[in-house]
CSV table of C-alpha atoms in Angstrom, one decimal:
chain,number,residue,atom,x,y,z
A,26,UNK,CA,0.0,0.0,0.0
A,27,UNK,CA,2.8,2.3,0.7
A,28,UNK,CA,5.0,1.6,-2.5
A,29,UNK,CA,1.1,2.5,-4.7
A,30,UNK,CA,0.6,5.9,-2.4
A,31,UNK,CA,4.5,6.7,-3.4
A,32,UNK,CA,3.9,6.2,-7.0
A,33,UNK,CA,0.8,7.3,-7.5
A,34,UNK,CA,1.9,10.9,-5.8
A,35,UNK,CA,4.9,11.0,-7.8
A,36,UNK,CA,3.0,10.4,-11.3
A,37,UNK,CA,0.8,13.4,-9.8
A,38,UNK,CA,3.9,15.3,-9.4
A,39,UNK,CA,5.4,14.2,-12.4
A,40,UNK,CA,2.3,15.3,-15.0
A,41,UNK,CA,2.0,18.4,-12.9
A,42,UNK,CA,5.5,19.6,-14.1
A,43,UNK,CA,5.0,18.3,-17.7
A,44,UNK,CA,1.3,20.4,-17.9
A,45,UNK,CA,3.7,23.6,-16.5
A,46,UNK,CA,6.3,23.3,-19.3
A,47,UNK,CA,3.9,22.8,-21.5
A,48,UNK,CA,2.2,26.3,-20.9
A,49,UNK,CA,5.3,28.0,-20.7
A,50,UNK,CA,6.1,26.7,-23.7
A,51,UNK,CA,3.0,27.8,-25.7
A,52,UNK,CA,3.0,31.0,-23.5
A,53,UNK,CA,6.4,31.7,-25.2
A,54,UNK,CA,5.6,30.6,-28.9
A,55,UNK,CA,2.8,33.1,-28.6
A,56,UNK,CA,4.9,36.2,-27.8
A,57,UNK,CA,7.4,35.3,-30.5
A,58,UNK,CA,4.4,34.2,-33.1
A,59,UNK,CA,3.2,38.1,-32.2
A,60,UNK,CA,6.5,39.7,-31.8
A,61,UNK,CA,7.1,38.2,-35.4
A,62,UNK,CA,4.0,38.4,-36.9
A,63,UNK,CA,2.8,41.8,-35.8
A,64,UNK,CA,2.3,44.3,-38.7
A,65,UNK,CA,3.0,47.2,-36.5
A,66,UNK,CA,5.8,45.8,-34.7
A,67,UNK,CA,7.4,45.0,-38.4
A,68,UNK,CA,6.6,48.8,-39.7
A,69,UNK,CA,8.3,50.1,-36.8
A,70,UNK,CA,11.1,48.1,-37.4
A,71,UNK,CA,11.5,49.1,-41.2
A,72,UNK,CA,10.8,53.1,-40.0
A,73,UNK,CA,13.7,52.9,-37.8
A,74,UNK,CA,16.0,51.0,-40.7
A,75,UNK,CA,15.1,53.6,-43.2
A,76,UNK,CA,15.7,57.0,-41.0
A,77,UNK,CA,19.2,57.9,-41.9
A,78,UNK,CA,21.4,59.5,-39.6
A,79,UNK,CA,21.5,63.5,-39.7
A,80,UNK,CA,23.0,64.5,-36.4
A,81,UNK,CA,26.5,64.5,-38.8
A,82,UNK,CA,24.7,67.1,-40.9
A,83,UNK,CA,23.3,69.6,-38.6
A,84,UNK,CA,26.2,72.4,-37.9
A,85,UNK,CA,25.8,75.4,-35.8
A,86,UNK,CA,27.4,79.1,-36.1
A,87,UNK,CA,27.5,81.4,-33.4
A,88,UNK,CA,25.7,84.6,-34.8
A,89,UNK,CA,24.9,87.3,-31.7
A,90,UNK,CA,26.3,86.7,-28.2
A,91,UNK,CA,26.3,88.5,-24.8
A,92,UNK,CA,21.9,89.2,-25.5
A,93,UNK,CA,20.2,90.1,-22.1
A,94,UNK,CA,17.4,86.9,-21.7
A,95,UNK,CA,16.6,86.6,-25.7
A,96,UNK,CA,12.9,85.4,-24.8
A,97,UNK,CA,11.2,85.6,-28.0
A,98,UNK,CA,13.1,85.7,-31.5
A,99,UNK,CA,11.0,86.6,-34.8
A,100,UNK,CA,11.9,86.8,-38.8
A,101,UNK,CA,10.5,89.9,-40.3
A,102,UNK,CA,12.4,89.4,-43.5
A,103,UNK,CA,14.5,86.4,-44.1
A,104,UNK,CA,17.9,88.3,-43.4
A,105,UNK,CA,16.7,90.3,-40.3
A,106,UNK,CA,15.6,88.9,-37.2
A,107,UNK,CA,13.7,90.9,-34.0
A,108,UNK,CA,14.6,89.5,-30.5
A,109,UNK,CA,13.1,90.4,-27.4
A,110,UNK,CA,15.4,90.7,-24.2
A,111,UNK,CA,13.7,90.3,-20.9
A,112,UNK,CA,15.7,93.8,-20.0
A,113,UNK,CA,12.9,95.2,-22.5
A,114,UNK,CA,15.0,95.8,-24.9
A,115,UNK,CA,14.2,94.9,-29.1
A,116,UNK,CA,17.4,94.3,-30.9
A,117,UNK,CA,17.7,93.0,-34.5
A,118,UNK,CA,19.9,91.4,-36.6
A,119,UNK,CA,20.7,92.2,-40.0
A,120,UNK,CA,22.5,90.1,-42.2
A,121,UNK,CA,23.8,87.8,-39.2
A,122,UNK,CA,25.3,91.1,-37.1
A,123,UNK,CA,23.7,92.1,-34.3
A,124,UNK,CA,23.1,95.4,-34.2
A,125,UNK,CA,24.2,97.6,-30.8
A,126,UNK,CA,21.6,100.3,-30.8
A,127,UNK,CA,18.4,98.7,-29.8
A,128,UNK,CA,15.2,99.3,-32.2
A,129,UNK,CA,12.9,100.0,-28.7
A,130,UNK,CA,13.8,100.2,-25.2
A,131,UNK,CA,10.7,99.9,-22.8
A,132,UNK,CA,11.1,102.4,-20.1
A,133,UNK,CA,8.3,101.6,-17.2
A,134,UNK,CA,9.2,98.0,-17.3
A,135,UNK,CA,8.5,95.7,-14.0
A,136,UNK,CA,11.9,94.0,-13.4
A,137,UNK,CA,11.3,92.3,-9.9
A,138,UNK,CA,12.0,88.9,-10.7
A,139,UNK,CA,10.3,86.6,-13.6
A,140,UNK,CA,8.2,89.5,-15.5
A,141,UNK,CA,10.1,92.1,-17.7
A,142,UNK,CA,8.9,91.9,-21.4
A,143,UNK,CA,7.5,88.4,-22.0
A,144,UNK,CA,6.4,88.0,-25.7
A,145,UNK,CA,6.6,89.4,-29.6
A,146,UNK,CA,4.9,88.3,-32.4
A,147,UNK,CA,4.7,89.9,-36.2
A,148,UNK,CA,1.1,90.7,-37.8
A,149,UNK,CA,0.1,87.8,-40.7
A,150,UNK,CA,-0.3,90.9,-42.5
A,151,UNK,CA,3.3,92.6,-41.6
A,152,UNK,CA,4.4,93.1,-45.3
A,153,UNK,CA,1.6,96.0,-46.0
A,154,UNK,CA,0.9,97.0,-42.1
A,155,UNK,CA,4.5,96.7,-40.7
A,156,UNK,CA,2.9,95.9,-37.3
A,157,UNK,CA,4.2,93.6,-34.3
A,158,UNK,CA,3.2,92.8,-30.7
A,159,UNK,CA,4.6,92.6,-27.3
A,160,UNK,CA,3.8,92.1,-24.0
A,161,UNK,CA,5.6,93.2,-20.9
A,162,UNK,CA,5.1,94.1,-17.1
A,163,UNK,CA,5.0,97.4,-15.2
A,164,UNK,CA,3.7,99.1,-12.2
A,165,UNK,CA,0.6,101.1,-11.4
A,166,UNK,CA,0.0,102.5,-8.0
A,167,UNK,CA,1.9,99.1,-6.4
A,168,UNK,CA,0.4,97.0,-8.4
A,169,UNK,CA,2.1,95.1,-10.8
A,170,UNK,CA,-0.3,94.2,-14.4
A,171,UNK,CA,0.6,92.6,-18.0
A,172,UNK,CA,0.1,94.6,-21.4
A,173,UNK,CA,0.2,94.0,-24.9
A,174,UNK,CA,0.9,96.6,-27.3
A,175,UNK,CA,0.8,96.9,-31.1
A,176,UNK,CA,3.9,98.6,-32.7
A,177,UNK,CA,4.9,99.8,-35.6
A,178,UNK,CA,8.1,99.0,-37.0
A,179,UNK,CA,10.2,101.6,-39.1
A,180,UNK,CA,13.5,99.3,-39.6
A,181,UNK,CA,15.7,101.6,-37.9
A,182,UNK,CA,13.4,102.2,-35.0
A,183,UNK,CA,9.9,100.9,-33.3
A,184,UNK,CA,7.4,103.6,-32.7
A,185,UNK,CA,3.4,104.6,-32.6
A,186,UNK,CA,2.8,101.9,-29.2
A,187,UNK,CA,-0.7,101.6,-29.1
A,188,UNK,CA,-2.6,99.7,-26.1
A,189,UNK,CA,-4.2,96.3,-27.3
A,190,UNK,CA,-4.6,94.9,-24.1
A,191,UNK,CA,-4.2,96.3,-20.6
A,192,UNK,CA,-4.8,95.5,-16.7
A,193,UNK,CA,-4.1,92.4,-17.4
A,194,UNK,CA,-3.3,90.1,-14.2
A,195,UNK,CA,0.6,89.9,-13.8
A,196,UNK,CA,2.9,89.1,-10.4
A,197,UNK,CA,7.0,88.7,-9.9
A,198,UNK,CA,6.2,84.8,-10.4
A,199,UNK,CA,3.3,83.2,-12.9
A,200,UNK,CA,3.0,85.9,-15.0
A,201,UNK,CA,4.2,84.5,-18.1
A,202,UNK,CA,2.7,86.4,-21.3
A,203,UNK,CA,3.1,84.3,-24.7
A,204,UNK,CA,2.1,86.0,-28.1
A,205,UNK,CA,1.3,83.9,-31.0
A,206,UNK,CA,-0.9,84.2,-34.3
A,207,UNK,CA,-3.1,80.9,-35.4
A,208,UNK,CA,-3.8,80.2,-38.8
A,209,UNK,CA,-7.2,81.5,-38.3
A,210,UNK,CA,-5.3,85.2,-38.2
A,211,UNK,CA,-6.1,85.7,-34.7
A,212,UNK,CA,-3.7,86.9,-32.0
A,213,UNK,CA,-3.4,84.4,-29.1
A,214,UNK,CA,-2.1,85.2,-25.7
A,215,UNK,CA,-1.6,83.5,-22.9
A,216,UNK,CA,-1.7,84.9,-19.3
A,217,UNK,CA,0.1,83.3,-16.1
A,218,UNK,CA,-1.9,83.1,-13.2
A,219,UNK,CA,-0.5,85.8,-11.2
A,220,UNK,CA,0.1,83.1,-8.1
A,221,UNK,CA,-3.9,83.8,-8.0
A,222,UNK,CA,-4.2,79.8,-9.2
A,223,UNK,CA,-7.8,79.0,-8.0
A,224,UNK,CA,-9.1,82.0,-10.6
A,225,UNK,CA,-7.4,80.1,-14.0
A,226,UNK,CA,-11.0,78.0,-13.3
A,227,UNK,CA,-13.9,80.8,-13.3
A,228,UNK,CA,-13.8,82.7,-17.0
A,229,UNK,CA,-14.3,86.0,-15.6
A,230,UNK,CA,-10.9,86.2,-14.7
A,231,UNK,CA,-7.8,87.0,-17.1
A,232,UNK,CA,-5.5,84.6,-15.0
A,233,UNK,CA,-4.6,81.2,-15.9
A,234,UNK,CA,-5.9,81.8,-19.8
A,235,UNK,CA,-5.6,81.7,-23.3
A,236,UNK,CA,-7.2,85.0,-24.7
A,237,UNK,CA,-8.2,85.0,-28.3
A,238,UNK,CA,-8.6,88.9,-30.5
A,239,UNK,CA,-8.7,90.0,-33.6
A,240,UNK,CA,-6.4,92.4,-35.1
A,241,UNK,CA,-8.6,95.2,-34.8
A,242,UNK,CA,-8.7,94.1,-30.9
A,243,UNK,CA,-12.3,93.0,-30.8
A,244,UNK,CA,-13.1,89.6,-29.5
A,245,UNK,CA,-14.2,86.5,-32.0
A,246,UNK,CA,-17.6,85.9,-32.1
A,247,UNK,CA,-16.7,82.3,-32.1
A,248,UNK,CA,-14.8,82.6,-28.6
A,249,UNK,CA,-16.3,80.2,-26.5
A,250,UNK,CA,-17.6,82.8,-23.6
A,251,UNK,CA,-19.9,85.6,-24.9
A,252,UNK,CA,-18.5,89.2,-25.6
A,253,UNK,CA,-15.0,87.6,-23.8
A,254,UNK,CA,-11.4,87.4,-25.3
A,255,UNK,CA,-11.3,84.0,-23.6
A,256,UNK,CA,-10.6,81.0,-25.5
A,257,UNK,CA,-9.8,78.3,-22.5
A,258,UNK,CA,-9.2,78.5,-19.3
A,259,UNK,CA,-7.2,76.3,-15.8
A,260,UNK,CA,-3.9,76.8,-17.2
């Protein structure tokens, strides 16, 4: 009786361990079957063959040094670039030399810590209009707000600054200002939250958005909140 018991648990043992390997077995033909077979896994695999290597290619050349913060750099022609130091200062760069005098130097700039002028961007329509935008800092009776201005620019100087935008909510921290133009021809801008971050949620505050205009500064009828420049909010 003892002998049987000691087979028959061994032979229970024994087909135990054979139905194991047997699944690990099929469990790894599976993954190579898929690994092998997969179309995606194979088109990855040619993508990656037929990238050539450009790193050699790409070369660099030093063409302005010693700029103050450049924060936001813009072609107006394709041999003269417009950069925007966080100083407040618009320099250009004509023919690859930088140019010492600056173009515009704003004078009631905030400078406390992370503000200064934040963002440039060139009308879609710069050719015939000859207009760009900025957005910068400054101080009003201790308080410290974001503006965006529309410019003219003369080539050897930056003049006529008209108000586009003003009041709006800036601080030393979280006050970032972006300028950009969509291909819908509208001007987008973004404003920090002005370390005020439970206000980016309700629309009827400028902080923690992305505004929306028109050139001619009114707001798009298509804007998401009536009669508001704002396009989206809890940034």
């Amino acid at each position: 009786q003892y002998t049987w018991n000691y087979l028959s648990t061994r032979q229970k043992m024994l087909k135990k361990t054979v139905l194991i390997i047997c699944a690990i077995g099929i469990t790894l033909a599976t993954i190579v079957i898929v690994w092998y077979l997969n179309p995606t896994t194979t088109m990855l695999s040619t993508d990656r063959e037929q990238i050539p290597n450009t790193t050699k290619q790409i070369q660099t050349e030093i063409i302005a040094t010693w700029l103050q913060v450049p924060r936001t750099i813009i072609f107006t022609e394709p041999n003269r670039i417009l950069i925007a130091e966080r100083n407040g200062n618009i320099r250009q760069i004509i023919n690859w030399v930088l140019q010492e005098t600056p173009l515009m130097s704003i004078a009631n700039i905030s400078s406390s810590s992370e503000e200064w002028l934040m963002g440039m961007a060139i009308d879609p329509n710069y050719t015939a209009n000859k207009k760009i935008y900025i957005c910068y800092a400054y101080m009003d009776d201790n308080t410290m707000f974001a503006r965006v201005s529309e410019l003219i620019d003369a080539w050897n100087k930056i003049t006529d600054e008209k108000i586009v935008l003003d009041k709006l909510p800036a601080a030393p921290n979280h006050a970032w200002c972006a300028l950009a133009f969509g291909p819908d021809n509208k001007l987008y801008i973004t404003v920090g939250d002005a370390l005020e971050w439970e206000k980016a949620q309700y629309p009827d505050y400028f902080n923690g958005k992305i505004l929306r205009i028109n050139t001619d500064w009114s707001n798009p009828i298509d804007n998401p909140y009536p009669r508001s420049a704002v396009r989206s909010i809890g940034h």
